[in-house]
Coordinates of C-alpha atoms and ligand atoms in Angstrom, one line a residue:
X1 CA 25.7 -46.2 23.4
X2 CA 23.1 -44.4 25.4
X3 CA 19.7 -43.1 24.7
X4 CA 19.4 -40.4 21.9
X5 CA 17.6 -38.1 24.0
X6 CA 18.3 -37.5 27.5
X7 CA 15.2 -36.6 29.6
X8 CA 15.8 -35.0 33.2
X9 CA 13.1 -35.6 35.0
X10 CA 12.3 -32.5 37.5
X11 CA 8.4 -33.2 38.7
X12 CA 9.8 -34.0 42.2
X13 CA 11.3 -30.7 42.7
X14 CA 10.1 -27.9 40.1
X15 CA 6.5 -30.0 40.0
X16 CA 6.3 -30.2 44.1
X17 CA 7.5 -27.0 44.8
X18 CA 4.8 -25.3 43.4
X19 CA 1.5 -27.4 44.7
X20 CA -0.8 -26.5 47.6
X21 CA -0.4 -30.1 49.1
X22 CA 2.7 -30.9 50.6
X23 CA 3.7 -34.8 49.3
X24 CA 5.3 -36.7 52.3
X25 CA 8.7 -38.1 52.2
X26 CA 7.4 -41.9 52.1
X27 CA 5.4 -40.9 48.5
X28 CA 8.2 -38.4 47.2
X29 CA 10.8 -41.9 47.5
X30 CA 7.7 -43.8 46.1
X31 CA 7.7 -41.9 43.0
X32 CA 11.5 -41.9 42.8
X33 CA 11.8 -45.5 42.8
X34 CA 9.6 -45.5 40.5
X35 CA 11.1 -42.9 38.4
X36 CA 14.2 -45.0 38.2
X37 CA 12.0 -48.4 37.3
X38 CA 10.9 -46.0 34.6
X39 CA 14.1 -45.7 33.0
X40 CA 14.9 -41.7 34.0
X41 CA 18.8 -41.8 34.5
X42 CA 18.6 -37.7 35.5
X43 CA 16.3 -37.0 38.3
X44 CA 16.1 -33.5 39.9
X45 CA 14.7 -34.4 43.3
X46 CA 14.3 -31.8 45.5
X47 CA 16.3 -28.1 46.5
X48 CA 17.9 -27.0 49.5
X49 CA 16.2 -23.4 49.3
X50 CA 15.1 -22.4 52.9
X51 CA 12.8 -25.1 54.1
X52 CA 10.3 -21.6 54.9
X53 CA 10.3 -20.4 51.6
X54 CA 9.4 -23.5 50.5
X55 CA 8.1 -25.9 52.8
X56 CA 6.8 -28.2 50.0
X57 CA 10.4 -29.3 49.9
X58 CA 11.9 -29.1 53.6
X59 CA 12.3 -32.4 53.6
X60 CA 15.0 -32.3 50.8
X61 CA 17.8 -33.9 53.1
X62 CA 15.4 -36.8 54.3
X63 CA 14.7 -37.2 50.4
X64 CA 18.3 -37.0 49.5
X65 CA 19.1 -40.1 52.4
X66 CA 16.5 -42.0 51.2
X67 CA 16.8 -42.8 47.9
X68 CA 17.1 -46.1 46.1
X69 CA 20.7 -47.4 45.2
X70 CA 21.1 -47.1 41.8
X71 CA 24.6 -46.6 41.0
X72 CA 23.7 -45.6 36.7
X73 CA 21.2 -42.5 37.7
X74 CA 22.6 -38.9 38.7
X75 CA 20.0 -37.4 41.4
X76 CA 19.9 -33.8 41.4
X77 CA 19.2 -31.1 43.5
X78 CA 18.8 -27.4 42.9
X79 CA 20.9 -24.9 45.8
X80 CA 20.7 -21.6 45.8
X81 CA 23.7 -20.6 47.7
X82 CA 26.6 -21.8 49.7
X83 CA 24.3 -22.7 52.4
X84 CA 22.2 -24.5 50.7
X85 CA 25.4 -26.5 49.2
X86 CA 26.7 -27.2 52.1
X87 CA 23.4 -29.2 53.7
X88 CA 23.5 -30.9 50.0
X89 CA 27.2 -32.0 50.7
X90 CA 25.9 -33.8 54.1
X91 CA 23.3 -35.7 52.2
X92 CA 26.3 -37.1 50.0
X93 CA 24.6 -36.0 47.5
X94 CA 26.9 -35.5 44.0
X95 CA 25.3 -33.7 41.2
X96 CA 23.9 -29.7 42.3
X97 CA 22.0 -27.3 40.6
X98 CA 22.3 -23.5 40.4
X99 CA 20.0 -21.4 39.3
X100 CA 19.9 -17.5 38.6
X101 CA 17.6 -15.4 36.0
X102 CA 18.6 -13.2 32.8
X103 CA 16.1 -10.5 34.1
X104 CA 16.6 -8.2 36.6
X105 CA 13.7 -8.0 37.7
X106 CA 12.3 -11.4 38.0
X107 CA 15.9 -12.2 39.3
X108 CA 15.1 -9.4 42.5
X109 CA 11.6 -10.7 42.9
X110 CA 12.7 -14.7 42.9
X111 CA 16.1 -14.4 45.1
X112 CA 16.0 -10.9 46.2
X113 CA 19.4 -9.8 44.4
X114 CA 20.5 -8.2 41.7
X115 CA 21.7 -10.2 39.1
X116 CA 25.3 -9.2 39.6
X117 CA 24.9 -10.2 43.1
X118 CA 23.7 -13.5 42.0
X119 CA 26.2 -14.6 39.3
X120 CA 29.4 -13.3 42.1
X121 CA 27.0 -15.9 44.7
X122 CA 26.2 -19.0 41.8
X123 CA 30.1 -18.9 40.7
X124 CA 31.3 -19.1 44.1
X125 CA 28.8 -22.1 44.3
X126 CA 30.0 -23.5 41.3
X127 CA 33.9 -23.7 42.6
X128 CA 32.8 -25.4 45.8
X129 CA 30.8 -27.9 43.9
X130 CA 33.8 -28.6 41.3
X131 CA 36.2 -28.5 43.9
X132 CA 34.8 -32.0 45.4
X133 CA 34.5 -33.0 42.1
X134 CA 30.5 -32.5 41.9
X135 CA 28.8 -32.2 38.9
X136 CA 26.8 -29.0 38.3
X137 CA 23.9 -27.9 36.0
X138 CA 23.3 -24.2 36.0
X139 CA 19.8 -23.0 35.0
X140 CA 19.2 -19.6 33.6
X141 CA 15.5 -18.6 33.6
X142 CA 13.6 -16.3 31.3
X143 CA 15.6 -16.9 28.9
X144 CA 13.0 -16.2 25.9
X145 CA 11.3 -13.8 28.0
X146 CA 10.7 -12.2 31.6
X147 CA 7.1 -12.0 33.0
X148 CA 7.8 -8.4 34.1
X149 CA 10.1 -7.3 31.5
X150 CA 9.4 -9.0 28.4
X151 CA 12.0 -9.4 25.8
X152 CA 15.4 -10.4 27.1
X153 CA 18.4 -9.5 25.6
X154 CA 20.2 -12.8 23.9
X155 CA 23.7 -11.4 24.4
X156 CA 23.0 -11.0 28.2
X157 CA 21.9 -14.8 28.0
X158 CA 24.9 -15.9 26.2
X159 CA 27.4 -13.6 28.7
X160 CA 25.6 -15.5 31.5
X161 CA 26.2 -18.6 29.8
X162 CA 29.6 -18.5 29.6
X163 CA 30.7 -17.0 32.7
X164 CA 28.9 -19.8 34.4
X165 CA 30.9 -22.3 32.4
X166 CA 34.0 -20.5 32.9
X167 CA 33.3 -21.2 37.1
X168 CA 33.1 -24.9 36.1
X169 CA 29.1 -25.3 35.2
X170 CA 28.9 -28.5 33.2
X171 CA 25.6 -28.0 31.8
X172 CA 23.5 -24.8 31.2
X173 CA 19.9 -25.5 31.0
X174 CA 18.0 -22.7 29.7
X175 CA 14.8 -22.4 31.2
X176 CA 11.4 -20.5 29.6
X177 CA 10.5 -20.1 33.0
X178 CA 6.9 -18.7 31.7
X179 CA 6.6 -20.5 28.7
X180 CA 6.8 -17.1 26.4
X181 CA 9.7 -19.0 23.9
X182 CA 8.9 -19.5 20.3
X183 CA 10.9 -21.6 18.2
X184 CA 12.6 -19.3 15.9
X185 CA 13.7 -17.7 19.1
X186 CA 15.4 -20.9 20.3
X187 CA 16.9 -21.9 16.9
X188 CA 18.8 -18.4 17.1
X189 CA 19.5 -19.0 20.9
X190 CA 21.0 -22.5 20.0
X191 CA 23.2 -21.3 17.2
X192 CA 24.1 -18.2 19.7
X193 CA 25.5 -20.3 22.0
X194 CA 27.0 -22.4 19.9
X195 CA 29.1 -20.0 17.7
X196 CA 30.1 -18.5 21.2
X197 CA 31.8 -22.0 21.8
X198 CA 29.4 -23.8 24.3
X199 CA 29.1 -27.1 23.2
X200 CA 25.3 -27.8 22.3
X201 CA 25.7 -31.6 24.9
X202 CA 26.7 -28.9 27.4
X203 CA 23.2 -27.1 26.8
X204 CA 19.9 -28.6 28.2
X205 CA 16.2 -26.7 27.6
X206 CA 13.5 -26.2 30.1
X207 CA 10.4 -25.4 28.6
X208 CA 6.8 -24.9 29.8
X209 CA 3.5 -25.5 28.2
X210 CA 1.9 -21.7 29.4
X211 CA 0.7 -21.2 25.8
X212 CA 0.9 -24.2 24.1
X213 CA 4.4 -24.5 22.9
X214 CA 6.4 -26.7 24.6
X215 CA 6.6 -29.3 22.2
X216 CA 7.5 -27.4 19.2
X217 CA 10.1 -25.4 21.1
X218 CA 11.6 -29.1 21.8
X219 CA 11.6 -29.9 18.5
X220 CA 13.1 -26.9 16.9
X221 CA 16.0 -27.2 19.4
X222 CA 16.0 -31.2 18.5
X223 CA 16.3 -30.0 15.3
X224 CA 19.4 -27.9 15.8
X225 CA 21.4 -30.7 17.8
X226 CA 20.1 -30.5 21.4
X227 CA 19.5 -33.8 23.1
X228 CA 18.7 -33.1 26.7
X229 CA 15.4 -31.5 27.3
X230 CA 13.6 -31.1 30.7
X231 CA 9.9 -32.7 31.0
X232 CA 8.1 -33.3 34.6
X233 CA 5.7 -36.3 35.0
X234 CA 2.3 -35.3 33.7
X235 CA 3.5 -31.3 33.6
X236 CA 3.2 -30.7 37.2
X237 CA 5.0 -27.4 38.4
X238 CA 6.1 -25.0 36.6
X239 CA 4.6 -21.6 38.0
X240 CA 1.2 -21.7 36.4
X241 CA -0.8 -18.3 35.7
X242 CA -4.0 -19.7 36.8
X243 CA -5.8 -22.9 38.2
X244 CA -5.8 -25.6 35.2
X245 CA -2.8 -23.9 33.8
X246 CA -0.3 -25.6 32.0
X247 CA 3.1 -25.2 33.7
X248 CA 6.2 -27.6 32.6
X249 CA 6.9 -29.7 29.6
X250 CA 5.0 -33.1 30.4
X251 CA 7.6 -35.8 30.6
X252 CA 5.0 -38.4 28.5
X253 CA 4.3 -35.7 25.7
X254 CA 8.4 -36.1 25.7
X255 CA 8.8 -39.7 25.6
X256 CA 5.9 -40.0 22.7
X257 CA 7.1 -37.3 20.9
X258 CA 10.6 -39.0 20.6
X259 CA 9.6 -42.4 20.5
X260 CA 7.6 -42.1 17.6
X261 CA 11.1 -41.1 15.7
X262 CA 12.1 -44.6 16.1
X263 CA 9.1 -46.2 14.2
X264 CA 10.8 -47.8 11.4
X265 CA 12.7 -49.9 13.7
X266 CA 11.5 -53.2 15.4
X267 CA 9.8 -52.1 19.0
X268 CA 11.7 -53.0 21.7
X269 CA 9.7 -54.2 24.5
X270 CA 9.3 -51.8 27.6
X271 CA 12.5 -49.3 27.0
X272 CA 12.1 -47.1 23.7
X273 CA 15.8 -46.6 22.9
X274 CA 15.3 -43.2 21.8
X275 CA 14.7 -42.0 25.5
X276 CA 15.2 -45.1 27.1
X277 CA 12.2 -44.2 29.3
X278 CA 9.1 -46.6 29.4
X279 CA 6.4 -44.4 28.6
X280 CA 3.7 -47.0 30.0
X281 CA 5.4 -46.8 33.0
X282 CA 5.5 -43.0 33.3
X283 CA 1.9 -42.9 32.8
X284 CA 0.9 -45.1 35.3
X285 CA 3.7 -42.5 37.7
X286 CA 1.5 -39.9 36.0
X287 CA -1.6 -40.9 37.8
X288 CA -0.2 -42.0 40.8
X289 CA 1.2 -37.9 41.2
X290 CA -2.0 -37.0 40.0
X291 CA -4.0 -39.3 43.0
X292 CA -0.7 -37.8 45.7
X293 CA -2.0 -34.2 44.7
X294 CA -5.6 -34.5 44.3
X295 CA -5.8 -32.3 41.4
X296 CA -6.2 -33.2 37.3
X297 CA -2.6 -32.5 36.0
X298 CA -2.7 -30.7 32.5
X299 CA -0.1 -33.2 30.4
X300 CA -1.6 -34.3 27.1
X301 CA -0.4 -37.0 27.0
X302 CA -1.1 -38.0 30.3
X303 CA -4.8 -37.2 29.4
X304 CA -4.8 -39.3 26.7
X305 CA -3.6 -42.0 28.6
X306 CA -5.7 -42.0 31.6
X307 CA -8.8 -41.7 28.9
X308 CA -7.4 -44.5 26.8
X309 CA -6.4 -46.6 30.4
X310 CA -10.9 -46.2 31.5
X311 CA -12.1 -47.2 28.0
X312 CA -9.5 -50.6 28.6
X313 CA -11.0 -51.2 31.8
X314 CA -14.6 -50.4 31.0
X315 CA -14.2 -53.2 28.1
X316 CA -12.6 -56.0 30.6
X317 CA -15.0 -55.5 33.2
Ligands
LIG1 MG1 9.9 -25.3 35.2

């Protein structure tokens, strides 16, 4: 039996993509291996956007070919079109994700097409991917609310949903792409979905910690029977407002949050079986991405850590 929760890890493509350094390749396969030493058996790794849109990630095929073998872990990357599919097919790579928003607007000022546009594009994606037997995530963004339009509509969510499952999706991750969700809004999202016939191990949730409320947004969903949730190492990425911003869940806040579920039972050594993620390991990748970007990164937990990780070695020394 495998892990209770299943963590994808995304800090090497929606963390990287939005930082002022660019991370060389070496470091970028540093961190991987080291995701996979960690435990992470779902790592989003880079995107095949156009290397000039975002040249943070241009190196996606080199990352793709130079991964570790590690036949138990599904690498991911996000492609935006049939282009960008077809440069992810000659990396070998196996497991693709889409992505298209469930706001006009921000769907126009992200990919420059309309939403119908982009759905007739992601489905077309979808068969391509299916048809060599690929697996494929599809994210919808803005899913509890668009920067530029506010509220969006749930039945346009759940429409989206299905008609990218109907192409073949096998997961929908929905994504708070500005971290405007509350809970109550994701327990009716959840249920949504669910009376509509999605299966809820068929729906993942990307949150961000914008205002605060990652966690609890995890939790209510938790709560309502989703087990894969989103987190990137340290909450790097995620489209933050302002410098210091929080932008993604942090991957450690994750790991803690779930691990502390399990305290009645013995304590395995190293992997928690909850997440089966070593959460000492991730925060020691925490402050390695933190050292590769030269800039404090906002997780909680990975402040707590790196706090708790001086006092140690003030006392030793
Ligand atoms: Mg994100």
């Amino acid at each position: 039996m495998g892990p209770a929760v299943r963590l994808f890890e995304v800090c090497l493509r929606d963390g990287l993509q939005n930082e002022a350094v660019v991370v060389p390749t070496e470091e970028k396969l540093a961190l991987a291996r080291a995701l996979v030493g960690a435990g992470f058996k779902d790592i989003e790794v880079t995107s095949f956007v156009r290397p000039r849109w975002v040249p943070q990630l241009a190196d996606a095929a080199e990352v793709v070919r130079g991964l570790p073998e590690a036949p138990d872990v599904r690498f991911w990357a996000l492609v935006p079109n049939a282009v960008g599919l077809d440069r992810a097919m000659e990396t070998g790579l196996r497991h693709i994700c889409t992505f298209m928003s469930s706001s006009e607007t921000h769907n126009l000022k992200n990919v420059n097409r309309t939403m119908k546009e982009s759905l007739a594009e992601t489905r077309k994606v979808i068969a391509a991917a299916k048809s060599d037997a690929m697996s494929v995530r599809s994210y919808i963004s803005t899913v509890f609310g668009c920067p530029y339009e506010g509220a969006v509509d749930p039945a346009r969510v759940e429409a989206l949903a299905l008609s990218l499952l109907e192409a073949g999706a096998d997961e929908i991750a929905l994504g708070d792409t500005t971290g405007m969700g509350h809970p109550a809004q994701v327990v009716t999202m959840v249920r949504r979905l669910a009376a509509a016939g999605v299966p809820k191990e068929r729906i993942a949730l990307h949150f961000h910690d914008t205002r605060g409320t990652a966690l609890v947004n995890v939790w209510a969903a938790w709560q309502e029977g989703i087990t894969t949730f989103d987190g990137s190492v340290s909450g790097v990425g995620g489209c933050p407002y302002a410098p210091g911003a929080a932008g993604n869940a942090c991957t450690q806040d994750l790991v803690h949050l779930f691990e502390r579920l399990d305290e009645r039972q013995e304590p395995s050594p190293g992997f928690g079986p909850v997440t089966g993620v070593d959460l000492e390991r991730v925060g020691e990748i925490g402050v390695r991405l933190e050292e590769a970007l030269g800039r404090p990164l906002p997780g909680r937990f990975h402040q707590f850590w790196k706090g708790r990780q001086q006092r140690r070695a003030q006392r030793s020394a």
